[in-house]
Structure formats: structure tokens, C-alpha cells
Amino acid sequence: MFVARSIAADHKDLIHDVSYDFHGRRMATCSSDQSVKVWDKSENGEWHCTASWKTHSGSVWRVTWAHPEFGQVLASCSFDRTAAVWEEIVGESNDKQRGLSHWIKRTTLVDSRTSVTDVKFAPKHMGLMLTTCSADGVVRIYEAPDVMNLSQWSLQHEISCKLSCSCISWNPSSSRAHQPMFAVGSDDSNVTYSGKVQIYEYNENTRKYAKAETLMTVTDAVHDIAFAPNLGRSFHVLAIATKDVRIFKLVPMRKESASTGPTKLEVQIVAQFDNHNSQVWRVSWNITSTLLASSGDDGCVRLWKANYMDNWKCTGILKGDGSPLTGSSGQPTAMSTVVGSSVQTSQNALNGMSAGRIGKRAPFAPPLRQLTSPKTYQHPAYY
């Protein structure tokens, strides 16, 4: 049984994202008030704000952590058409700031001509790489050639998706059998394009990313997308937040030795849930990919788990105000937590414990990202 705790976030506007670091002991939030806040979890389980600063000149949509191997590094993206990389500096604070961490902007990425809607670091085995997607329909992949100098980033790839991009997720698989792969979701209202999710794979021969698959059955606006952690599977699992929650299985087909194109994928939909009865804003996996969390405009986070027959069922409902949600059996559900949804913008509360258990990218509705509004994923707990 988890206990829900509210955090007075002190943001002056909607919270759009919440992101946990690799260990689940730190949390970052971002908001339309143009600021990012960093929170640290104390030994007694309380969350304390250790840094807060204005990051952009527009709403900040997303914030995400790099792997700790590269230091304490954050990336943010904004309506102001830029993404930024921030690094925590220790021991350089003045007397006024003693006890507060000091974050320095290392670079601003200004290639997008429109709102930058998502930003994600690539899996750490690929090195320190950062990916952005924008409303102009372009995915950009940057690399830091020297991880000790985060002011230098080179634009490695520009991939045009032809649709306004809303979210992006890397396939975390480090298997040599799998080439680097990412999925892009679109909230484009253009009905002439039916597939709102595209899968891209890296080609060693051309040294470019090519489209491997389009999920043609996804025709509604996509708000979030998340590859499940891959613990040695030969196939990939992808969760999508649209007007409902969908889980897809992507099975690579055997390539002919002479083939130079992207790997063909057999697409299977393994689950689809409309329990939120509203737009779903975030999906997030736990570290073992056995539990999926989703958040929607109904003000709830719902937890999904598969049984031994690979049938997915709802195993918990977390209500936004922290109160237990009574199921049809009359018994309260196993968990309750704080959700940041557009319906509850006045609450501006973050859940530390429940969100942290779900993982780095706990989902939330539009206001809170990680286990709040638009999105994120991470891992601290094993299930």
C-alpha cells in the first residue's frame, strides 16, 4: 500500500512535465511559468526543492535527465523554439545560495523554427546524444563529442517526419542484434496522414536513419510514446498515449543478407484500453517493463500489468487528490497518488512516493509530466 503525498510545487502556471533521474532520488519539474525546478528526496522520504530557475522565454514542455555516468545533466525544451542543456555545479554557490545546487546553462540548441515539443537523451550505450522533435515535423539528433565539455554539441541528423511531432522515445535495447531505433508520435490534425506513429532505425551502411514502420492504425493525436525497457527480448514493446492507451509488439523480421534497408517489423497490438474515458497524456514503464502507468484527463493514473498469458489488466488506480478510488467491488484500489491534470491545475501537486515507484518517467496528465502531465520515464523501483 502506497501513501500519497502532495508537494507544494510553487510553480506559477501549469506543470507540464515531471522527470525522475536514473536512481529515482531526484526529480525535475517544468512549467508554463518558464521555469525548471529540481527536487531531492531526503532520507525520511520528503521532497525538497534544491534549485529553481527561469530557463526559457516560453512555456517549458519537457525536462529530462541524462544518465548519471555523464554527470548531473538536464535538458529542457520550450515553445520558444529552443532546447537547452543544463549542468549542476558543486561548490560554486555564494553565501545566499549555500545549500542550493547551482545549475549552469551549457548550450542552447536553436535549429528548430517552431516549438520544440520533446527532448530525450539517447540510451547511454550510444554515448551522450540528445534528440529533439518539433512542431515543424523534424527530429534532430545532437552529439556531445567531448562529454567533459557540454557547451559543444554537433547536429548529427535531421529527419523530416512530414507531420508535426509531439513526442519521441528511444528503444533502450543495447543488444547488438538491434540497430538504434526511435519512435515519434504526432498530434497533427492533418487527416490525409493516417499513421500518427513512425518508427525509425539507424542504417550502418548509409549512416542515416530511415523509416522502418508506420503504425497506420493510430489515427488520433498522440500525446506520449514510450518503448519498454528491453531485458533481452528479441522483440520491442511500445506504449502509446492517444485517446486511449495502446500497447504494441514490434517483432523484427529476419533480414536477407543482401538487404540494405531498415528492418521490417511485424506490428501486433497486444492491448487497448479506453478506461480513462478521456485523452491520455502520459505513459511510463517501470524498469522491468512489467508495469505500465498511464495518466489522463480523468484525473487518474492507471496501472496496467500483464499476466502469464500476456493478457493486460488494470491493477491499480491512483486518484489525483490522493484519496482512494473505490472500484466496482466496493473495495478501495491498492494505490492512490497525486496526478497533475488539466482538470486539477489548481492543485499543482506532485506525488513523490507513488510517482517515484513507477519510475523515471511516471505519467501524468497535461499539467504534470512524469507522473503528472505530459510525460517521462524512469525507474527506481523493481516489481
Short mmCIF file of C-alpha atoms in Angstrom, two decimals:
data_model
loop_
_atom_site.label_atom_id
_atom_site.label_comp_id
_atom_site.label_asym_id
_atom_site.label_seq_id
_atom_site.Cartn_x
_atom_site.Cartn_y
_atom_site.Cartn_z
CA MET A 1 0.00 0.00 0.00
CA PHE A 2 1.43 3.33 -1.04
CA VAL A 3 0.78 6.62 0.68
CA ALA A 4 0.14 9.70 -1.42
CA ARG A 5 1.91 12.92 -0.54
CA SER A 6 1.29 16.33 -2.00
CA ILE A 7 4.12 18.72 -2.76
CA ALA A 8 3.60 22.46 -2.94
CA ALA A 9 5.47 22.96 -6.20
CA ASP A 10 5.18 26.76 -6.19
CA HIS A 11 5.05 26.93 -9.97
CA LYS A 12 3.06 29.93 -11.15
CA ASP A 13 1.37 28.13 -14.04
CA LEU A 14 0.62 24.66 -15.39
CA ILE A 15 3.24 21.99 -14.72
CA HIS A 16 3.84 20.18 -17.99
CA ASP A 17 6.38 17.57 -17.06
CA VAL A 18 7.98 15.73 -14.18
CA SER A 19 11.10 13.66 -14.71
CA TYR A 20 12.97 11.37 -12.33
CA ASP A 21 16.69 10.78 -12.51
CA PHE A 22 18.19 7.31 -13.01
CA HIS A 23 18.08 6.43 -9.31
CA GLY A 24 14.68 7.97 -8.59
CA ARG A 25 16.15 10.19 -5.85
CA ARG A 26 15.94 13.42 -7.81
CA MET A 27 13.07 14.96 -9.70
CA ALA A 28 12.75 17.87 -12.12
CA THR A 29 9.57 19.78 -12.96
CA CYS A 30 8.88 22.32 -15.69
CA SER A 31 6.03 24.71 -16.27
CA SER A 32 4.41 27.37 -18.39
CA ASP A 33 5.89 29.83 -15.90
CA GLN A 34 9.11 29.32 -17.95
CA SER A 35 10.95 27.73 -15.03
CA VAL A 36 12.50 24.40 -14.08
CA LYS A 37 12.75 23.17 -10.50
CA VAL A 38 14.92 20.37 -9.16
CA TRP A 39 13.80 18.33 -6.15
CA ASP A 40 15.83 15.98 -3.96
CA LYS A 41 14.44 13.20 -1.81
CA SER A 42 15.61 13.18 1.80
CA GLU A 43 16.21 10.13 3.97
CA ASN A 44 12.74 10.47 5.50
CA GLY A 45 11.11 10.41 2.07
CA GLU A 46 10.31 14.11 1.86
CA TRP A 47 10.95 16.03 -1.36
CA HIS A 48 12.77 19.35 -1.10
CA CYS A 49 13.28 21.93 -3.83
CA THR A 50 17.04 22.46 -4.17
CA ALA A 51 17.07 24.62 -7.31
CA SER A 52 14.67 26.78 -9.29
CA TRP A 53 15.47 28.99 -12.24
CA LYS A 54 13.95 30.57 -15.34
CA THR A 55 15.00 28.50 -18.33
CA HIS A 56 13.18 29.75 -21.43
CA SER A 57 11.17 32.67 -22.78
CA GLY A 58 8.11 30.47 -23.35
CA SER A 59 6.29 27.52 -21.81
CA VAL A 60 8.66 24.67 -20.96
CA TRP A 61 7.12 21.46 -22.28
CA ARG A 62 9.61 18.81 -21.22
CA VAL A 63 12.56 18.21 -18.96
CA THR A 64 14.71 15.07 -18.86
CA TRP A 65 17.84 13.73 -17.12
CA ALA A 66 20.96 12.36 -18.75
CA HIS A 67 22.44 9.13 -17.41
CA PRO A 68 24.47 9.88 -14.22
CA GLU A 69 27.54 8.47 -15.98
CA PHE A 70 27.65 11.86 -17.73
CA GLY A 71 27.18 13.89 -14.54
CA GLN A 72 24.14 15.75 -13.26
CA VAL A 73 22.78 16.99 -16.58
CA LEU A 74 19.28 18.12 -17.58
CA ALA A 75 17.76 19.03 -20.93
CA SER A 76 14.64 21.13 -21.43
CA CYS A 77 12.60 22.22 -24.44
CA SER A 78 10.17 25.03 -24.96
CA PHE A 79 7.60 26.87 -27.01
CA ASP A 80 10.35 29.46 -27.58
CA ARG A 81 11.74 27.14 -30.32
CA THR A 82 14.83 26.10 -28.39
CA ALA A 83 16.18 23.26 -26.30
CA ALA A 84 18.76 23.81 -23.57
CA VAL A 85 21.29 21.67 -21.72
CA TRP A 86 21.96 22.35 -18.01
CA GLU A 87 24.70 21.03 -15.76
CA GLU A 88 24.84 21.11 -11.97
CA ILE A 89 27.92 22.74 -10.50
CA VAL A 90 29.03 21.92 -6.96
CA GLY A 91 30.93 24.25 -4.70
CA GLU A 92 30.46 27.48 -6.64
CA SER A 93 27.43 28.89 -4.86
CA ASN A 94 27.65 32.12 -2.88
CA ASP A 95 26.54 32.63 0.72
CA LYS A 96 22.94 33.33 -0.28
CA GLN A 97 22.68 30.11 -2.22
CA ARG A 98 24.56 27.87 0.18
CA GLY A 99 22.75 24.56 0.39
CA LEU A 100 21.14 25.06 -3.02
CA SER A 101 22.54 23.43 -6.11
CA HIS A 102 23.81 25.66 -8.86
CA TRP A 103 22.78 24.89 -12.44
CA ILE A 104 24.58 26.37 -15.43
CA LYS A 105 23.26 26.56 -19.00
CA ARG A 106 25.84 24.79 -21.16
CA THR A 107 24.24 25.28 -24.55
CA THR A 108 21.10 26.40 -26.37
CA LEU A 109 20.02 24.45 -29.46
CA VAL A 110 18.34 26.86 -31.87
CA ASP A 111 17.85 24.84 -35.07
CA SER A 112 14.06 24.49 -34.80
CA ARG A 113 11.85 27.07 -36.49
CA THR A 114 8.86 26.14 -34.33
CA SER A 115 8.02 24.94 -30.82
CA VAL A 116 10.30 22.13 -29.59
CA THR A 117 7.81 19.63 -28.22
CA ASP A 118 10.01 16.89 -26.72
CA VAL A 119 13.62 16.25 -25.79
CA LYS A 120 15.23 12.92 -24.86
CA PHE A 121 18.73 11.63 -24.24
CA ALA A 122 19.65 8.54 -26.24
CA PRO A 123 20.44 5.28 -24.37
CA LYS A 124 23.79 5.64 -22.64
CA HIS A 125 25.50 2.91 -24.69
CA MET A 126 25.20 5.28 -27.68
CA GLY A 127 27.20 7.97 -25.88
CA LEU A 128 25.97 11.41 -24.86
CA MET A 129 23.39 12.13 -27.54
CA LEU A 130 20.30 14.33 -27.34
CA THR A 131 17.22 14.17 -29.53
CA THR A 132 14.57 16.83 -30.07
CA CYS A 133 11.35 16.81 -32.03
CA SER A 134 9.44 19.88 -33.10
CA ALA A 135 6.12 21.09 -34.39
CA ASP A 136 7.88 21.64 -37.74
CA GLY A 137 7.95 17.84 -38.17
CA VAL A 138 11.72 17.48 -37.81
CA VAL A 139 13.62 15.19 -35.44
CA ARG A 140 17.14 16.41 -34.67
CA ILE A 141 19.87 14.28 -33.10
CA TYR A 142 22.82 16.02 -31.45
CA GLU A 143 26.02 14.57 -30.05
CA ALA A 144 28.46 15.91 -27.47
CA PRO A 145 31.87 14.85 -28.86
CA ASP A 146 33.53 15.65 -25.52
CA VAL A 147 31.46 14.69 -22.50
CA MET A 148 33.66 16.96 -20.39
CA ASN A 149 32.65 19.99 -22.46
CA LEU A 150 28.87 20.21 -22.69
CA SER A 151 28.95 23.58 -24.42
CA GLN A 152 29.81 21.84 -27.70
CA TRP A 153 27.07 19.86 -29.44
CA SER A 154 27.07 18.87 -33.10
CA LEU A 155 23.91 18.26 -35.14
CA GLN A 156 24.31 14.71 -36.47
CA HIS A 157 20.94 14.01 -38.08
CA GLU A 158 17.87 15.89 -39.24
CA ILE A 159 14.94 13.60 -40.05
CA SER A 160 11.78 15.02 -41.59
CA CYS A 161 8.65 13.21 -40.43
CA LYS A 162 6.23 15.25 -42.58
CA LEU A 163 3.91 15.52 -39.58
CA SER A 164 4.01 17.85 -36.60
CA CYS A 165 5.85 15.93 -33.88
CA SER A 166 4.60 15.81 -30.29
CA CYS A 167 6.71 13.14 -28.56
CA ILE A 168 9.68 10.85 -29.06
CA SER A 169 11.06 7.70 -27.41
CA TRP A 170 14.29 5.75 -27.91
CA ASN A 171 14.32 1.97 -27.95
CA PRO A 172 16.58 1.28 -24.94
CA SER A 173 17.83 -2.09 -26.22
CA SER A 174 21.62 -2.37 -26.14
CA SER A 175 21.65 -5.71 -27.98
CA ARG A 176 23.98 -5.87 -30.97
CA ALA A 177 21.14 -7.58 -32.79
CA HIS A 178 19.16 -4.33 -32.69
CA GLN A 179 20.18 -1.18 -34.50
CA PRO A 180 19.45 2.17 -32.77
CA MET A 181 15.74 2.87 -33.11
CA PHE A 182 13.30 5.55 -32.00
CA ALA A 183 9.58 6.20 -32.32
CA VAL A 184 7.94 9.56 -33.00
CA GLY A 185 4.33 10.46 -32.24
CA SER A 186 2.31 13.22 -33.88
CA ASP A 187 -0.65 15.30 -32.80
CA ASP A 188 -1.06 16.68 -36.33
CA SER A 189 -4.67 17.37 -37.27
CA ASN A 190 -4.00 16.66 -40.95
CA VAL A 191 -6.29 13.73 -41.70
CA THR A 192 -4.59 12.91 -45.00
CA TYR A 193 -1.90 11.13 -42.97
CA SER A 194 -3.43 8.25 -41.07
CA GLY A 195 -0.42 6.83 -39.23
CA LYS A 196 0.44 9.09 -36.31
CA VAL A 197 3.37 6.96 -35.05
CA GLN A 198 6.54 6.40 -37.07
CA ILE A 199 9.47 4.10 -36.25
CA TYR A 200 12.97 4.99 -37.46
CA GLU A 201 16.05 2.74 -37.48
CA TYR A 202 19.74 3.53 -37.99
CA ASN A 203 21.39 2.07 -41.09
CA GLU A 204 25.08 1.23 -40.71
CA ASN A 205 25.69 1.37 -44.47
CA THR A 206 24.18 4.78 -45.15
CA ARG A 207 24.88 6.11 -41.63
CA LYS A 208 21.42 7.62 -41.63
CA TYR A 209 18.06 6.93 -40.01
CA ALA A 210 15.35 5.50 -42.24
CA LYS A 211 11.68 4.90 -41.59
CA ALA A 212 11.14 1.24 -40.70
CA GLU A 213 7.42 1.30 -39.97
CA THR A 214 4.33 3.50 -39.64
CA LEU A 215 1.60 2.40 -37.25
CA MET A 216 -1.31 3.03 -39.58
CA THR A 217 -3.94 2.05 -37.01
CA VAL A 218 -3.05 5.06 -34.82
CA THR A 219 -5.12 7.84 -36.40
CA ASP A 220 -5.78 10.12 -33.41
CA ALA A 221 -3.45 12.69 -31.89
CA VAL A 222 -0.59 11.06 -29.97
CA HIS A 223 0.46 12.80 -26.73
CA ASP A 224 3.13 10.43 -25.45
CA ILE A 225 5.04 7.35 -26.52
CA ALA A 226 7.34 5.02 -24.57
CA PHE A 227 9.44 2.00 -25.52
CA ALA A 228 9.54 -0.57 -22.72
CA PRO A 229 12.94 -1.43 -21.23
CA ASN A 230 14.31 -4.38 -23.16
CA LEU A 231 15.66 -7.11 -20.90
CA GLY A 232 16.96 -9.46 -23.58
CA ARG A 233 13.77 -9.75 -25.63
CA SER A 234 14.05 -10.32 -29.38
CA PHE A 235 11.06 -8.02 -29.95
CA HIS A 236 10.16 -4.49 -28.85
CA VAL A 237 7.18 -3.23 -26.84
CA LEU A 238 5.80 0.25 -27.39
CA ALA A 239 3.12 2.07 -25.35
CA ILE A 240 1.16 4.95 -26.86
CA ALA A 241 -0.99 7.62 -25.20
CA THR A 242 -3.70 8.89 -27.51
CA LYS A 243 -7.46 8.98 -26.88
CA ASP A 244 -6.82 5.64 -25.17
CA VAL A 245 -3.87 3.52 -24.04
CA ARG A 246 -2.36 1.13 -26.59
CA ILE A 247 0.46 -1.38 -26.32
CA PHE A 248 2.15 -2.64 -29.47
CA LYS A 249 4.55 -5.50 -30.02
CA LEU A 250 7.13 -4.89 -32.77
CA VAL A 251 8.76 -8.11 -33.98
CA PRO A 252 11.82 -7.69 -36.25
CA MET A 253 11.59 -9.92 -39.32
CA ARG A 254 14.71 -11.74 -40.43
CA LYS A 255 16.65 -9.63 -42.88
CA GLU A 256 18.09 -11.01 -46.09
CA SER A 257 21.87 -10.78 -46.09
CA ALA A 258 21.82 -8.54 -49.15
CA SER A 259 19.21 -6.21 -47.75
CA THR A 260 20.39 -2.68 -47.00
CA GLY A 261 17.05 -1.19 -45.99
CA PRO A 262 15.61 -0.88 -42.49
CA THR A 263 14.48 -3.98 -40.63
CA LYS A 264 10.90 -4.92 -41.42
CA LEU A 265 8.72 -5.05 -38.33
CA GLU A 266 5.67 -7.20 -37.72
CA VAL A 267 3.27 -4.95 -35.80
CA GLN A 268 0.90 -6.56 -33.30
CA ILE A 269 -1.43 -4.67 -30.97
CA VAL A 270 -1.50 -6.56 -27.67
CA ALA A 271 -3.70 -4.25 -25.59
CA GLN A 272 -6.00 -1.27 -25.95
CA PHE A 273 -7.81 0.40 -23.05
CA ASP A 274 -10.29 3.26 -23.01
CA ASN A 275 -10.78 3.20 -19.22
CA HIS A 276 -9.70 6.83 -18.87
CA ASN A 277 -12.72 7.83 -20.99
CA SER A 278 -10.68 10.89 -21.96
CA GLN A 279 -7.44 11.94 -23.59
CA VAL A 280 -4.42 10.06 -22.23
CA TRP A 281 -1.38 12.29 -21.72
CA ARG A 282 1.42 10.13 -20.43
CA VAL A 283 2.59 6.54 -20.45
CA SER A 284 5.55 5.27 -18.41
CA TRP A 285 7.15 1.86 -17.81
CA ASN A 286 8.83 0.52 -14.70
CA ILE A 287 12.41 -0.70 -15.08
CA THR A 288 11.45 -4.34 -15.69
CA SER A 289 8.76 -3.42 -18.26
CA THR A 290 6.19 -5.42 -16.28
CA LEU A 291 4.10 -2.43 -15.26
CA LEU A 292 2.78 0.42 -17.36
CA ALA A 293 1.36 3.62 -15.87
CA SER A 294 -0.90 5.97 -17.81
CA SER A 295 -2.47 9.31 -16.92
CA GLY A 296 -5.41 11.09 -18.46
CA ASP A 297 -7.84 13.95 -18.31
CA ASP A 298 -10.00 11.91 -15.94
CA GLY A 299 -7.56 12.97 -13.21
CA CYS A 300 -6.31 9.43 -12.58
CA VAL A 301 -3.17 7.41 -13.10
CA ARG A 302 -3.92 3.81 -14.02
CA LEU A 303 -1.52 0.90 -13.67
CA TRP A 304 -1.51 -1.95 -16.19
CA LYS A 305 0.10 -5.35 -15.79
CA ALA A 306 0.20 -8.49 -17.94
CA ASN A 307 -0.45 -11.99 -16.58
CA TYR A 308 1.34 -15.15 -17.63
CA MET A 309 -0.95 -15.37 -20.68
CA ASP A 310 0.19 -11.89 -21.71
CA ASN A 311 -3.27 -10.50 -21.08
CA TRP A 312 -3.10 -6.94 -19.78
CA LYS A 313 -5.33 -5.85 -16.91
CA CYS A 314 -5.75 -2.74 -14.78
CA THR A 315 -4.15 -3.44 -11.40
CA GLY A 316 -4.48 -0.06 -9.70
CA ILE A 317 -6.00 3.40 -9.98
CA LEU A 318 -4.36 6.44 -8.46
CA LYS A 319 -6.66 9.39 -7.95
CA GLY A 320 -5.46 12.92 -8.39
CA ASP A 321 -6.35 14.30 -4.98
CA GLY A 322 -4.71 11.43 -3.12
CA SER A 323 -7.96 9.83 -1.99
CA PRO A 324 -8.61 6.11 -2.57
CA LEU A 325 -10.66 5.31 -5.63
CA THR A 326 -13.28 2.69 -4.86
CA GLY A 327 -13.68 0.05 -7.52
CA SER A 328 -16.78 -1.76 -8.63
CA SER A 329 -16.27 -4.31 -5.89
CA GLY A 330 -16.59 -1.56 -3.29
CA GLN A 331 -13.02 -2.09 -2.14
CA PRO A 332 -10.51 0.72 -2.45
CA THR A 333 -7.80 0.17 -5.02
CA ALA A 334 -4.30 -0.65 -3.97
CA MET A 335 -2.78 2.75 -4.54
CA SER A 336 -3.58 6.42 -4.54
CA THR A 337 -1.38 9.25 -5.75
CA VAL A 338 -1.28 12.81 -6.95
CA VAL A 339 -1.88 13.49 -10.60
CA GLY A 340 -1.37 16.79 -12.33
CA SER A 341 -4.08 17.08 -14.92
CA SER A 342 -5.64 19.92 -16.76
CA VAL A 343 -8.71 19.33 -14.67
CA GLN A 344 -6.73 19.92 -11.49
CA THR A 345 -4.49 22.80 -12.38
CA SER A 346 -5.25 24.50 -9.09
CA GLN A 347 -3.66 21.67 -7.19
CA ASN A 348 -0.19 21.86 -8.75
CA ALA A 349 0.78 18.92 -6.57
CA LEU A 350 3.40 16.29 -7.27
CA ASN A 351 3.41 12.86 -5.83
CA GLY A 352 6.80 11.87 -4.58
CA MET A 353 6.35 8.33 -3.41
CA SER A 354 3.92 6.84 -5.86
CA ALA A 355 5.45 8.63 -8.79
CA GLY A 356 8.91 7.61 -7.77
CA ARG A 357 7.91 3.98 -7.52
CA ILE A 358 6.63 3.94 -11.05
CA GLY A 359 9.83 5.08 -12.49
CA LYS A 360 11.70 7.84 -14.10
CA ARG A 361 9.03 8.72 -16.41
CA ALA A 362 5.97 8.36 -14.37
CA PRO A 363 3.00 9.57 -16.34
CA PHE A 364 0.73 12.42 -15.69
CA ALA A 365 -1.88 14.44 -17.40
CA PRO A 366 -1.11 17.61 -19.28
CA PRO A 367 -0.04 19.66 -16.26
CA LEU A 368 2.48 17.35 -14.65
CA ARG A 369 4.80 15.40 -16.76
CA GLN A 370 6.43 12.49 -15.18
CA LEU A 371 3.71 11.23 -13.09
CA THR A 372 2.00 14.33 -13.86
CA SER A 373 1.14 15.61 -17.13
CA PRO A 374 2.54 15.22 -20.46
CA LYS A 375 5.26 12.70 -19.79
CA THR A 376 8.50 10.95 -18.86
CA TYR A 377 10.03 7.66 -17.77
CA GLN A 378 12.46 6.32 -15.26
CA HIS A 379 12.97 3.59 -12.93
CA PRO A 380 13.62 3.47 -9.28
CA ALA A 381 11.50 0.51 -8.28
CA TYR A 382 11.52 -3.15 -9.19
CA TYR A 383 8.27 -5.02 -9.48
#
